[in-house]
PDB file of C-alpha atoms in Angstrom:
ATOM      1  CA  GLY S   1       0.037   0.001   0.016  1.00 68.00           C
ATOM      2  CA  ARG S   2       0.937   3.586  -0.066  1.00 65.00           C
ATOM      3  CA  THR S   3       0.191   6.717   1.879  1.00 65.00           C
ATOM      4  CA  GLY S   4      -1.505   9.591   0.080  1.00 63.00           C
ATOM      5  CA  VAL S   5      -2.398  13.224   1.169  1.00 66.00           C
ATOM      6  CA  ARG S   6      -3.336  13.692   4.758  1.00 69.00           C
ATOM      7  CA  GLY S   7      -1.865  10.374   5.725  1.00 67.00           C
ATOM      8  CA  GLN S   8      -4.603   8.329   4.104  1.00 70.00           C
ATOM      9  CA  PHE S   9      -3.616   4.796   3.254  1.00 77.00           C
ATOM     10  CA  PHE S  10      -4.330   3.459  -0.245  1.00 84.00           C
ATOM     11  CA  LYS S  11      -4.053  -0.166  -1.317  1.00 88.00           C
ATOM     12  CA  THR S  12      -2.750  -1.126  -4.768  1.00 89.00           C
ATOM     13  CA  LYS S  13      -4.892  -2.928  -7.267  1.00 89.00           C
ATOM     14  CA  GLU S  14      -2.732  -5.981  -6.693  1.00 90.00           C
ATOM     15  CA  GLU S  15      -3.125  -5.814  -2.837  1.00 91.00           C
ATOM     16  CA  ILE S  16      -6.963  -5.605  -3.276  1.00 91.00           C
ATOM     17  CA  SER S  17      -6.915  -8.539  -5.777  1.00 91.00           C
ATOM     18  CA  ASN S  18      -4.801 -10.710  -3.434  1.00 91.00           C
ATOM     19  CA  GLU S  19      -7.064  -9.960  -0.522  1.00 92.00           C
ATOM     20  CA  PHE S  20     -10.173 -10.762  -2.575  1.00 91.00           C
ATOM     21  CA  ILE S  21      -8.605 -14.106  -3.699  1.00 94.00           C
ATOM     22  CA  ASP S  22      -7.741 -14.865  -0.040  1.00 94.00           C
ATOM     23  CA  MET S  23     -11.365 -14.260   0.920  1.00 93.00           C
ATOM     24  CA  ILE S  24     -12.710 -16.498  -1.956  1.00 94.00           C
ATOM     25  CA  THR S  25     -10.288 -19.301  -1.086  1.00 95.00           C
ATOM     26  CA  ASN S  26     -11.674 -19.527   2.492  1.00 95.00           C
ATOM     27  CA  ILE S  27     -14.677 -21.180   0.943  1.00 95.00           C
ATOM     28  CA  GLU S  28     -13.996 -24.889   0.812  1.00 95.00           C
ATOM     29  CA  PRO S  29     -10.416 -24.317   1.821  1.00 96.00           C
ATOM     30  CA  ASP S  30      -9.153 -27.903   1.295  1.00 97.00           C
ATOM     31  CA  SER S  31     -10.271 -27.631  -2.414  1.00 97.00           C
ATOM     32  CA  TRP S  32      -7.652 -25.005  -3.411  1.00 97.00           C
ATOM     33  CA  GLN S  33      -4.247 -25.607  -4.807  1.00 96.00           C
ATOM     34  CA  LYS S  34      -2.498 -23.659  -2.086  1.00 94.00           C
ATOM     35  CA  ASN S  35      -3.967 -26.177   0.355  1.00 95.00           C
ATOM     36  CA  GLY S  36      -3.363 -29.359  -1.629  1.00 97.00           C
ATOM     37  CA  GLY S  37      -6.530 -29.292  -3.707  1.00 97.00           C
ATOM     38  CA  LYS S  38      -7.117 -28.665  -7.368  1.00 97.00           C
ATOM     39  CA  GLY S  39      -9.034 -25.411  -7.393  1.00 97.00           C
ATOM     40  CA  THR S  40      -7.593 -22.112  -8.560  1.00 97.00           C
ATOM     41  CA  ALA S  41      -8.705 -18.494  -8.386  1.00 95.00           C
ATOM     42  CA  SER S  42      -7.190 -15.554 -10.229  1.00 93.00           C
ATOM     43  CA  ILE S  43      -8.113 -12.147 -11.687  1.00 90.00           C
ATOM     44  CA  TYR S  44      -7.346 -11.729 -15.298  1.00 90.00           C
ATOM     45  CA  GLY S  45      -8.200  -8.688 -17.379  1.00 89.00           C
ATOM     46  CA  GLY S  46     -10.289  -7.376 -14.466  1.00 85.00           C
ATOM     47  CA  LYS S  47     -12.386 -10.710 -14.333  1.00 90.00           C
ATOM     48  CA  LEU S  48     -12.553 -13.234 -11.628  1.00 89.00           C
ATOM     49  CA  ILE S  49     -11.526 -16.710 -12.956  1.00 94.00           C
ATOM     50  CA  ILE S  50     -12.468 -19.690 -10.776  1.00 94.00           C
ATOM     51  CA  ASN S  51     -11.582 -23.266 -11.509  1.00 97.00           C
ATOM     52  CA  ASN S  52     -13.080 -25.515  -8.720  1.00 97.00           C
ATOM     53  CA  ASN S  53     -15.673 -28.085  -7.812  1.00 97.00           C
ATOM     54  CA  TYR S  54     -19.361 -27.342  -8.278  1.00 96.00           C
ATOM     55  CA  PHE S  55     -20.069 -26.951  -4.550  1.00 95.00           C
ATOM     56  CA  ALA S  56     -17.272 -24.283  -4.169  1.00 96.00           C
ATOM     57  CA  GLN S  57     -18.546 -22.538  -7.271  1.00 94.00           C
ATOM     58  CA  VAL S  58     -22.094 -22.386  -5.970  1.00 94.00           C
ATOM     59  CA  GLN S  59     -20.839 -20.883  -2.604  1.00 94.00           C
ATOM     60  CA  ILE S  60     -18.775 -18.279  -4.336  1.00 93.00           C
ATOM     61  CA  THR S  61     -21.646 -17.278  -6.569  1.00 91.00           C
ATOM     62  CA  LYS S  62     -23.734 -16.853  -3.440  1.00 92.00           C
ATOM     63  CA  LEU S  63     -21.030 -14.791  -1.700  1.00 88.00           C
ATOM     64  CA  LEU S  64     -20.828 -12.483  -4.763  1.00 88.00           C
ATOM     65  CA  GLY S  65     -24.660 -12.207  -4.967  1.00 89.00           C
ATOM     66  CA  ALA S  66     -24.683 -13.369  -8.595  1.00 70.00           C
ATOM     67  CA  SER S  67     -27.296 -15.625 -10.154  1.00 56.00           C
ATOM     68  CA  SER S  68     -26.237 -19.235 -10.800  1.00 51.00           C
ATOM     69  CA  ASP S  69     -28.806 -19.692 -13.550  1.00 53.00           C
TER      70      ASP S  69
END
């Protein structure tokens, strides 16, 4: 992060993305590569790319408030 005017703290886009990915990978934690599973999550071109099992994807969809239809 960096400090702006009047001592305000700003996070970089990369820091925000990493925190978002960390939040997402708390859903079904054992299913993610970083914990020995096969699931991956990344942000590419401003889009969230999730590769995981159906249950994890449904839970992430609910978290994000998106329709799974």
